[in-house]
Amino acid sequence: MSSDFEAYEQDFGTLTAEITNKIGRIPKLAGEEKTQLVLNVDKQLEEVRELLEQMDLEVREIPIQSRAMYNSRLKSYKQEMEKLEKDFNRERI
């Protein structure tokens, strides 16, 4: 059960690292290149949202005695997602 959650965690880590890298590149670009990167990041953020939903569903299936630990991990991932979205919105302007 928790192995699915851990696989989602790995995907989350990979995606958020890519997004962070791309957000850092946005201010250095202009025109079509910037537009394409913004669209790409937007799409990846949507993937992360879906991943968080999957993780949330997975946590609900975990036995109660282990659930608290996974819930706190999920909560920190959601906070990281909010920070990424704020950074993205700030940089794309």
Short mmCIF file of N, CA and C in Angstrom, two decimals:
data_model
loop_
_atom_site.label_atom_id
_atom_site.label_comp_id
_atom_site.label_asym_id
_atom_site.label_seq_id
_atom_site.Cartn_x
_atom_site.Cartn_y
_atom_site.Cartn_z
N MET A 1 0.82 -1.20 0.00
CA MET A 1 0.00 0.00 0.00
C MET A 1 0.85 1.25 0.00
N SER A 2 1.72 1.38 1.00
CA SER A 2 2.52 2.60 1.10
C SER A 2 3.56 2.68 -0.01
N SER A 3 3.84 1.55 -0.69
CA SER A 3 4.80 1.59 -1.79
C SER A 3 4.28 2.46 -2.94
N ASP A 4 2.96 2.46 -3.15
CA ASP A 4 2.37 3.36 -4.15
C ASP A 4 2.60 4.80 -3.74
N PHE A 5 2.39 5.08 -2.47
CA PHE A 5 2.59 6.44 -1.96
C PHE A 5 4.05 6.85 -2.17
N GLU A 6 4.96 5.94 -1.89
CA GLU A 6 6.39 6.26 -2.05
C GLU A 6 6.75 6.48 -3.52
N ALA A 7 6.11 5.75 -4.41
CA ALA A 7 6.34 5.98 -5.84
C ALA A 7 5.83 7.37 -6.23
N TYR A 8 4.68 7.75 -5.69
CA TYR A 8 4.15 9.10 -5.94
C TYR A 8 5.10 10.16 -5.38
N GLU A 9 5.70 9.86 -4.23
CA GLU A 9 6.65 10.81 -3.63
C GLU A 9 7.86 11.02 -4.55
N GLN A 10 8.34 9.95 -5.14
CA GLN A 10 9.47 10.08 -6.07
C GLN A 10 9.08 10.92 -7.28
N ASP A 11 7.91 10.66 -7.83
CA ASP A 11 7.42 11.45 -8.97
C ASP A 11 7.28 12.92 -8.58
N PHE A 12 6.76 13.15 -7.38
CA PHE A 12 6.59 14.52 -6.87
C PHE A 12 7.95 15.22 -6.81
N GLY A 13 8.94 14.54 -6.26
CA GLY A 13 10.27 15.12 -6.13
C GLY A 13 10.87 15.47 -7.49
N THR A 14 10.73 14.58 -8.44
CA THR A 14 11.26 14.81 -9.78
C THR A 14 10.57 15.98 -10.45
N LEU A 15 9.25 15.97 -10.41
CA LEU A 15 8.46 17.04 -11.05
C LEU A 15 8.74 18.41 -10.43
N THR A 16 8.75 18.46 -9.10
CA THR A 16 8.95 19.76 -8.45
C THR A 16 10.36 20.29 -8.70
N ALA A 17 11.34 19.41 -8.81
CA ALA A 17 12.71 19.85 -9.12
C ALA A 17 12.75 20.46 -10.52
N GLU A 18 12.10 19.80 -11.48
CA GLU A 18 12.04 20.33 -12.85
C GLU A 18 11.33 21.68 -12.88
N ILE A 19 10.22 21.77 -12.17
CA ILE A 19 9.44 23.01 -12.14
C ILE A 19 10.27 24.14 -11.54
N THR A 20 10.94 23.87 -10.43
CA THR A 20 11.77 24.88 -9.78
C THR A 20 12.84 25.40 -10.73
N ASN A 21 13.46 24.48 -11.45
CA ASN A 21 14.49 24.85 -12.42
C ASN A 21 13.90 25.75 -13.51
N LYS A 22 12.76 25.36 -14.03
CA LYS A 22 12.12 26.13 -15.11
C LYS A 22 11.64 27.50 -14.63
N ILE A 23 11.10 27.56 -13.41
CA ILE A 23 10.65 28.84 -12.87
C ILE A 23 11.84 29.80 -12.79
N GLY A 24 13.00 29.29 -12.43
CA GLY A 24 14.20 30.11 -12.36
C GLY A 24 14.64 30.64 -13.70
N ARG A 25 14.30 29.94 -14.77
CA ARG A 25 14.70 30.36 -16.12
C ARG A 25 13.72 31.35 -16.75
N ILE A 26 12.48 31.39 -16.28
CA ILE A 26 11.44 32.25 -16.89
C ILE A 26 11.87 33.71 -17.02
N PRO A 27 12.40 34.35 -15.95
CA PRO A 27 12.71 35.78 -16.07
C PRO A 27 13.81 36.09 -17.10
N LYS A 28 14.62 35.09 -17.44
CA LYS A 28 15.72 35.30 -18.38
C LYS A 28 15.28 35.21 -19.84
N LEU A 29 14.04 34.77 -20.05
CA LEU A 29 13.55 34.56 -21.41
C LEU A 29 12.57 35.65 -21.82
N ALA A 30 12.30 35.70 -23.12
CA ALA A 30 11.32 36.66 -23.65
C ALA A 30 10.59 36.03 -24.82
N GLY A 31 9.50 36.66 -25.21
CA GLY A 31 8.76 36.25 -26.41
C GLY A 31 8.24 34.83 -26.37
N GLU A 32 8.36 34.18 -27.52
CA GLU A 32 7.80 32.83 -27.71
C GLU A 32 8.43 31.80 -26.76
N GLU A 33 9.73 31.94 -26.54
CA GLU A 33 10.43 31.01 -25.66
C GLU A 33 9.85 31.07 -24.25
N LYS A 34 9.62 32.28 -23.77
CA LYS A 34 9.05 32.46 -22.43
C LYS A 34 7.63 31.90 -22.38
N THR A 35 6.84 32.20 -23.42
CA THR A 35 5.46 31.70 -23.48
C THR A 35 5.43 30.18 -23.41
N GLN A 36 6.30 29.52 -24.18
CA GLN A 36 6.34 28.06 -24.20
C GLN A 36 6.73 27.49 -22.84
N LEU A 37 7.72 28.12 -22.19
CA LEU A 37 8.15 27.65 -20.89
C LEU A 37 7.05 27.83 -19.85
N VAL A 38 6.36 28.95 -19.89
CA VAL A 38 5.25 29.21 -18.96
C VAL A 38 4.15 28.15 -19.15
N LEU A 39 3.81 27.86 -20.41
CA LEU A 39 2.80 26.83 -20.68
C LEU A 39 3.25 25.46 -20.17
N ASN A 40 4.53 25.17 -20.37
CA ASN A 40 5.09 23.89 -19.93
C ASN A 40 5.02 23.77 -18.40
N VAL A 41 5.40 24.83 -17.71
CA VAL A 41 5.36 24.81 -16.24
C VAL A 41 3.92 24.68 -15.76
N ASP A 42 3.02 25.38 -16.41
CA ASP A 42 1.61 25.31 -16.06
C ASP A 42 1.10 23.86 -16.16
N LYS A 43 1.49 23.19 -17.23
CA LYS A 43 1.10 21.79 -17.44
C LYS A 43 1.69 20.89 -16.35
N GLN A 44 2.96 21.14 -16.01
CA GLN A 44 3.59 20.32 -14.98
C GLN A 44 2.97 20.57 -13.61
N LEU A 45 2.57 21.81 -13.33
CA LEU A 45 1.91 22.09 -12.07
C LEU A 45 0.58 21.33 -11.98
N GLU A 46 -0.10 21.22 -13.10
CA GLU A 46 -1.34 20.45 -13.14
C GLU A 46 -1.06 18.97 -12.84
N GLU A 47 0.05 18.45 -13.38
CA GLU A 47 0.44 17.07 -13.10
C GLU A 47 0.69 16.87 -11.60
N VAL A 48 1.33 17.86 -10.98
CA VAL A 48 1.61 17.78 -9.55
C VAL A 48 0.30 17.79 -8.75
N ARG A 49 -0.65 18.62 -9.17
CA ARG A 49 -1.96 18.65 -8.50
C ARG A 49 -2.62 17.27 -8.55
N GLU A 50 -2.57 16.64 -9.72
CA GLU A 50 -3.16 15.31 -9.88
C GLU A 50 -2.43 14.28 -9.02
N LEU A 51 -1.12 14.42 -8.96
CA LEU A 51 -0.32 13.52 -8.14
C LEU A 51 -0.69 13.66 -6.67
N LEU A 52 -0.88 14.90 -6.22
CA LEU A 52 -1.29 15.13 -4.83
C LEU A 52 -2.67 14.52 -4.55
N GLU A 53 -3.55 14.58 -5.53
CA GLU A 53 -4.86 13.94 -5.37
C GLU A 53 -4.72 12.43 -5.22
N GLN A 54 -3.85 11.84 -6.04
CA GLN A 54 -3.60 10.39 -5.94
C GLN A 54 -3.03 10.04 -4.57
N MET A 55 -2.09 10.86 -4.11
CA MET A 55 -1.48 10.63 -2.80
C MET A 55 -2.55 10.71 -1.70
N ASP A 56 -3.44 11.68 -1.83
CA ASP A 56 -4.51 11.86 -0.86
C ASP A 56 -5.40 10.61 -0.82
N LEU A 57 -5.75 10.10 -1.98
CA LEU A 57 -6.57 8.89 -2.05
C LEU A 57 -5.82 7.70 -1.44
N GLU A 58 -4.54 7.63 -1.71
CA GLU A 58 -3.71 6.54 -1.20
C GLU A 58 -3.66 6.57 0.33
N VAL A 59 -3.51 7.77 0.90
CA VAL A 59 -3.45 7.91 2.36
C VAL A 59 -4.73 7.41 3.01
N ARG A 60 -5.86 7.63 2.35
CA ARG A 60 -7.14 7.18 2.91
C ARG A 60 -7.23 5.66 3.01
N GLU A 61 -6.45 4.97 2.17
CA GLU A 61 -6.46 3.50 2.17
C GLU A 61 -5.47 2.90 3.16
N ILE A 62 -4.58 3.71 3.69
CA ILE A 62 -3.54 3.23 4.61
C ILE A 62 -4.18 2.97 5.97
N PRO A 63 -3.77 1.89 6.63
CA PRO A 63 -4.32 1.60 7.97
C PRO A 63 -4.14 2.80 8.92
N ILE A 64 -5.12 2.96 9.80
CA ILE A 64 -5.16 4.13 10.69
C ILE A 64 -3.87 4.34 11.47
N GLN A 65 -3.24 3.28 11.94
CA GLN A 65 -2.05 3.44 12.78
C GLN A 65 -0.88 4.08 12.01
N SER A 66 -0.86 3.95 10.69
CA SER A 66 0.22 4.54 9.88
C SER A 66 -0.20 5.84 9.20
N ARG A 67 -1.47 6.12 9.22
CA ARG A 67 -2.02 7.21 8.43
C ARG A 67 -1.48 8.59 8.83
N ALA A 68 -1.28 8.83 10.11
CA ALA A 68 -0.85 10.16 10.59
C ALA A 68 0.49 10.56 9.96
N MET A 69 1.41 9.62 9.88
CA MET A 69 2.72 9.92 9.30
C MET A 69 2.57 10.32 7.82
N TYR A 70 1.78 9.58 7.09
CA TYR A 70 1.58 9.88 5.66
C TYR A 70 0.82 11.18 5.48
N ASN A 71 -0.14 11.44 6.37
CA ASN A 71 -0.89 12.69 6.30
C ASN A 71 0.03 13.91 6.48
N SER A 72 0.96 13.81 7.41
CA SER A 72 1.86 14.95 7.63
C SER A 72 2.80 15.14 6.45
N ARG A 73 3.25 14.03 5.84
CA ARG A 73 4.08 14.15 4.64
C ARG A 73 3.29 14.80 3.50
N LEU A 74 2.04 14.36 3.34
CA LEU A 74 1.19 14.92 2.29
C LEU A 74 0.96 16.41 2.52
N LYS A 75 0.76 16.79 3.77
CA LYS A 75 0.54 18.20 4.10
C LYS A 75 1.76 19.03 3.70
N SER A 76 2.96 18.53 3.97
CA SER A 76 4.16 19.29 3.60
C SER A 76 4.30 19.38 2.07
N TYR A 77 3.90 18.34 1.35
CA TYR A 77 3.94 18.39 -0.12
C TYR A 77 2.97 19.44 -0.65
N LYS A 78 1.80 19.53 -0.01
CA LYS A 78 0.82 20.53 -0.43
C LYS A 78 1.35 21.94 -0.18
N GLN A 79 2.06 22.13 0.93
CA GLN A 79 2.65 23.44 1.22
C GLN A 79 3.73 23.77 0.19
N GLU A 80 4.52 22.77 -0.19
CA GLU A 80 5.55 22.97 -1.20
C GLU A 80 4.91 23.36 -2.54
N MET A 81 3.79 22.72 -2.86
CA MET A 81 3.06 23.03 -4.08
C MET A 81 2.57 24.48 -4.08
N GLU A 82 2.04 24.93 -2.95
CA GLU A 82 1.58 26.32 -2.84
C GLU A 82 2.73 27.29 -3.07
N LYS A 83 3.89 26.97 -2.50
CA LYS A 83 5.06 27.84 -2.67
C LYS A 83 5.47 27.87 -4.14
N LEU A 84 5.48 26.73 -4.80
CA LEU A 84 5.82 26.68 -6.22
C LEU A 84 4.86 27.53 -7.04
N GLU A 85 3.57 27.43 -6.75
CA GLU A 85 2.58 28.22 -7.49
C GLU A 85 2.80 29.72 -7.28
N LYS A 86 3.11 30.11 -6.05
CA LYS A 86 3.38 31.53 -5.77
C LYS A 86 4.61 32.00 -6.54
N ASP A 87 5.68 31.21 -6.49
CA ASP A 87 6.90 31.55 -7.22
C ASP A 87 6.63 31.68 -8.72
N PHE A 88 5.88 30.73 -9.24
CA PHE A 88 5.54 30.73 -10.67
C PHE A 88 4.76 31.96 -11.04
N ASN A 89 3.73 32.27 -10.26
CA ASN A 89 2.91 33.46 -10.56
C ASN A 89 3.72 34.73 -10.48
N ARG A 90 4.66 34.81 -9.56
CA ARG A 90 5.50 35.99 -9.42
C ARG A 90 6.46 36.13 -10.63
N GLU A 91 7.04 35.03 -11.04
CA GLU A 91 8.06 35.07 -12.09
C GLU A 91 7.49 35.22 -13.51
N ARG A 92 6.29 34.77 -13.72
CA ARG A 92 5.77 34.81 -15.09
C ARG A 92 5.23 36.18 -15.48
N ILE A 93 5.10 37.07 -14.52
CA ILE A 93 4.58 38.42 -14.81
C ILE A 93 5.64 39.24 -15.52
#
